[in-house]
Amino acid sequence: KLLGIRWGIWEKNRFENTTVEFAPKFENLKPLARKLRSTLFPIRDGDIFTGTFHDHDIMYDGMIMAFHTAIGRLGKEEQSIA
């Protein structure tokens, strides 16, 4: 039962309910969290995909790109504040 509850938070709608709980200082990390969720647990045919990627680069490249994009965006935010 607990495993079902934990997996449930990764579903699209429930995941958004989880990001609502982010502390205000982490608000700007929500896009990164969403991208990582969609990379690791994509929605396929309306359900969360929890299978194994045959091409691991899909997952790894997606994670690297998510962090690269977030770092670039956060850097621009920092520059605009300074």
JSON list of C-alpha atoms in Angstrom, two decimals:
[
{"chain": "A", "resi": 1, "resn": "LYS", "atom": "CA", "xyz": [0.00, 0.00, 0.00]},
{"chain": "A", "resi": 2, "resn": "LEU", "atom": "CA", "xyz": [2.77, 2.45, 0.91]},
{"chain": "A", "resi": 3, "resn": "LEU", "atom": "CA", "xyz": [4.53, 1.78, -2.40]},
{"chain": "A", "resi": 4, "resn": "GLY", "atom": "CA", "xyz": [1.30, 2.59, -4.21]},
{"chain": "A", "resi": 5, "resn": "ILE", "atom": "CA", "xyz": [1.02, 5.87, -2.33]},
{"chain": "A", "resi": 6, "resn": "ARG", "atom": "CA", "xyz": [4.63, 6.79, -3.07]},
{"chain": "A", "resi": 7, "resn": "TRP", "atom": "CA", "xyz": [4.30, 5.97, -6.78]},
{"chain": "A", "resi": 8, "resn": "GLY", "atom": "CA", "xyz": [1.06, 7.90, -6.84]},
{"chain": "A", "resi": 9, "resn": "ILE", "atom": "CA", "xyz": [2.80, 11.22, -6.17]},
{"chain": "A", "resi": 10, "resn": "TRP", "atom": "CA", "xyz": [4.59, 10.91, -9.51]},
{"chain": "A", "resi": 11, "resn": "GLU", "atom": "CA", "xyz": [1.31, 10.93, -11.44]},
{"chain": "A", "resi": 12, "resn": "LYS", "atom": "CA", "xyz": [0.82, 14.19, -13.27]},
{"chain": "A", "resi": 13, "resn": "ASN", "atom": "CA", "xyz": [-1.96, 15.70, -11.15]},
{"chain": "A", "resi": 14, "resn": "ARG", "atom": "CA", "xyz": [-0.66, 14.45, -7.83]},
{"chain": "A", "resi": 15, "resn": "PHE", "atom": "CA", "xyz": [2.83, 15.65, -8.65]},
{"chain": "A", "resi": 16, "resn": "GLU", "atom": "CA", "xyz": [1.50, 19.18, -9.14]},
{"chain": "A", "resi": 17, "resn": "ASN", "atom": "CA", "xyz": [-0.09, 18.91, -5.69]},
{"chain": "A", "resi": 18, "resn": "THR", "atom": "CA", "xyz": [3.36, 18.03, -4.35]},
{"chain": "A", "resi": 19, "resn": "THR", "atom": "CA", "xyz": [5.08, 21.01, -5.99]},
{"chain": "A", "resi": 20, "resn": "VAL", "atom": "CA", "xyz": [2.56, 23.31, -4.30]},
{"chain": "A", "resi": 21, "resn": "GLU", "atom": "CA", "xyz": [4.31, 22.35, -1.06]},
{"chain": "A", "resi": 22, "resn": "PHE", "atom": "CA", "xyz": [7.69, 23.73, -2.22]},
{"chain": "A", "resi": 23, "resn": "ALA", "atom": "CA", "xyz": [8.99, 26.44, 0.08]},
{"chain": "A", "resi": 24, "resn": "PRO", "atom": "CA", "xyz": [8.80, 29.91, -1.54]},
{"chain": "A", "resi": 25, "resn": "LYS", "atom": "CA", "xyz": [12.59, 30.09, -1.93]},
{"chain": "A", "resi": 26, "resn": "PHE", "atom": "CA", "xyz": [12.43, 26.95, -4.12]},
{"chain": "A", "resi": 27, "resn": "GLU", "atom": "CA", "xyz": [9.57, 28.18, -6.31]},
{"chain": "A", "resi": 28, "resn": "ASN", "atom": "CA", "xyz": [11.94, 28.73, -9.23]},
{"chain": "A", "resi": 29, "resn": "LEU", "atom": "CA", "xyz": [12.94, 25.04, -9.13]},
{"chain": "A", "resi": 30, "resn": "LYS", "atom": "CA", "xyz": [9.45, 23.80, -10.00]},
{"chain": "A", "resi": 31, "resn": "PRO", "atom": "CA", "xyz": [10.20, 23.69, -13.76]},
{"chain": "A", "resi": 32, "resn": "LEU", "atom": "CA", "xyz": [13.24, 21.50, -13.04]},
{"chain": "A", "resi": 33, "resn": "ALA", "atom": "CA", "xyz": [11.18, 19.18, -10.85]},
{"chain": "A", "resi": 34, "resn": "ARG", "atom": "CA", "xyz": [8.49, 18.90, -13.54]},
{"chain": "A", "resi": 35, "resn": "LYS", "atom": "CA", "xyz": [11.04, 18.16, -16.26]},
{"chain": "A", "resi": 36, "resn": "LEU", "atom": "CA", "xyz": [12.79, 15.52, -14.17]},
{"chain": "A", "resi": 37, "resn": "ARG", "atom": "CA", "xyz": [9.45, 13.86, -13.40]},
{"chain": "A", "resi": 38, "resn": "SER", "atom": "CA", "xyz": [8.47, 13.80, -17.05]},
{"chain": "A", "resi": 39, "resn": "THR", "atom": "CA", "xyz": [11.89, 12.48, -18.05]},
{"chain": "A", "resi": 40, "resn": "LEU", "atom": "CA", "xyz": [12.03, 9.71, -15.46]},
{"chain": "A", "resi": 41, "resn": "PHE", "atom": "CA", "xyz": [8.32, 8.82, -15.43]},
{"chain": "A", "resi": 42, "resn": "PRO", "atom": "CA", "xyz": [6.77, 9.88, -18.75]},
{"chain": "A", "resi": 43, "resn": "ILE", "atom": "CA", "xyz": [3.05, 9.58, -19.33]},
{"chain": "A", "resi": 44, "resn": "ARG", "atom": "CA", "xyz": [2.34, 6.98, -22.00]},
{"chain": "A", "resi": 45, "resn": "ASP", "atom": "CA", "xyz": [-1.17, 6.11, -23.09]},
{"chain": "A", "resi": 46, "resn": "GLY", "atom": "CA", "xyz": [-2.53, 8.10, -20.15]},
{"chain": "A", "resi": 47, "resn": "ASP", "atom": "CA", "xyz": [-0.55, 6.16, -17.53]},
{"chain": "A", "resi": 48, "resn": "ILE", "atom": "CA", "xyz": [2.78, 6.73, -15.87]},
{"chain": "A", "resi": 49, "resn": "PHE", "atom": "CA", "xyz": [5.55, 4.67, -17.51]},
{"chain": "A", "resi": 50, "resn": "THR", "atom": "CA", "xyz": [7.52, 2.75, -14.89]},
{"chain": "A", "resi": 51, "resn": "GLY", "atom": "CA", "xyz": [9.20, 0.32, -17.23]},
{"chain": "A", "resi": 52, "resn": "THR", "atom": "CA", "xyz": [12.80, 0.16, -18.31]},
{"chain": "A", "resi": 53, "resn": "PHE", "atom": "CA", "xyz": [14.18, 2.40, -21.01]},
{"chain": "A", "resi": 54, "resn": "HIS", "atom": "CA", "xyz": [15.91, 0.27, -23.66]},
{"chain": "A", "resi": 55, "resn": "ASP", "atom": "CA", "xyz": [18.04, 3.26, -24.57]},
{"chain": "A", "resi": 56, "resn": "HIS", "atom": "CA", "xyz": [19.39, 4.69, -21.31]},
{"chain": "A", "resi": 57, "resn": "ASP", "atom": "CA", "xyz": [20.54, 7.83, -23.12]},
{"chain": "A", "resi": 58, "resn": "ILE", "atom": "CA", "xyz": [16.90, 8.94, -23.31]},
{"chain": "A", "resi": 59, "resn": "MET", "atom": "CA", "xyz": [16.80, 9.15, -19.53]},
{"chain": "A", "resi": 60, "resn": "TYR", "atom": "CA", "xyz": [20.34, 10.42, -18.94]},
{"chain": "A", "resi": 61, "resn": "ASP", "atom": "CA", "xyz": [20.28, 12.99, -21.73]},
{"chain": "A", "resi": 62, "resn": "GLY", "atom": "CA", "xyz": [16.89, 14.21, -20.53]},
{"chain": "A", "resi": 63, "resn": "MET", "atom": "CA", "xyz": [18.17, 14.67, -16.99]},
{"chain": "A", "resi": 64, "resn": "ILE", "atom": "CA", "xyz": [21.33, 16.45, -18.15]},
{"chain": "A", "resi": 65, "resn": "MET", "atom": "CA", "xyz": [19.28, 18.76, -20.37]},
{"chain": "A", "resi": 66, "resn": "ALA", "atom": "CA", "xyz": [16.83, 19.49, -17.53]},
{"chain": "A", "resi": 67, "resn": "PHE", "atom": "CA", "xyz": [19.68, 20.56, -15.22]},
{"chain": "A", "resi": 68, "resn": "HIS", "atom": "CA", "xyz": [21.44, 22.47, -18.00]},
{"chain": "A", "resi": 69, "resn": "THR", "atom": "CA", "xyz": [18.26, 24.41, -18.78]},
{"chain": "A", "resi": 70, "resn": "ALA", "atom": "CA", "xyz": [17.55, 25.10, -15.09]},
{"chain": "A", "resi": 71, "resn": "ILE", "atom": "CA", "xyz": [21.10, 26.31, -14.43]},
{"chain": "A", "resi": 72, "resn": "GLY", "atom": "CA", "xyz": [20.94, 28.62, -17.45]},
{"chain": "A", "resi": 73, "resn": "ARG", "atom": "CA", "xyz": [17.55, 30.00, -16.41]},
{"chain": "A", "resi": 74, "resn": "LEU", "atom": "CA", "xyz": [18.62, 30.50, -12.80]},
{"chain": "A", "resi": 75, "resn": "GLY", "atom": "CA", "xyz": [21.81, 32.22, -13.97]},
{"chain": "A", "resi": 76, "resn": "LYS", "atom": "CA", "xyz": [19.77, 34.67, -16.03]},
{"chain": "A", "resi": 77, "resn": "GLU", "atom": "CA", "xyz": [17.52, 35.34, -13.02]},
{"chain": "A", "resi": 78, "resn": "GLU", "atom": "CA", "xyz": [20.54, 36.04, -10.85]},
{"chain": "A", "resi": 79, "resn": "GLN", "atom": "CA", "xyz": [21.96, 38.45, -13.44]},
{"chain": "A", "resi": 80, "resn": "SER", "atom": "CA", "xyz": [18.68, 40.34, -13.71]},
{"chain": "A", "resi": 81, "resn": "ILE", "atom": "CA", "xyz": [18.55, 40.73, -9.91]},
{"chain": "A", "resi": 82, "resn": "ALA", "atom": "CA", "xyz": [22.16, 41.99, -9.63]}
]
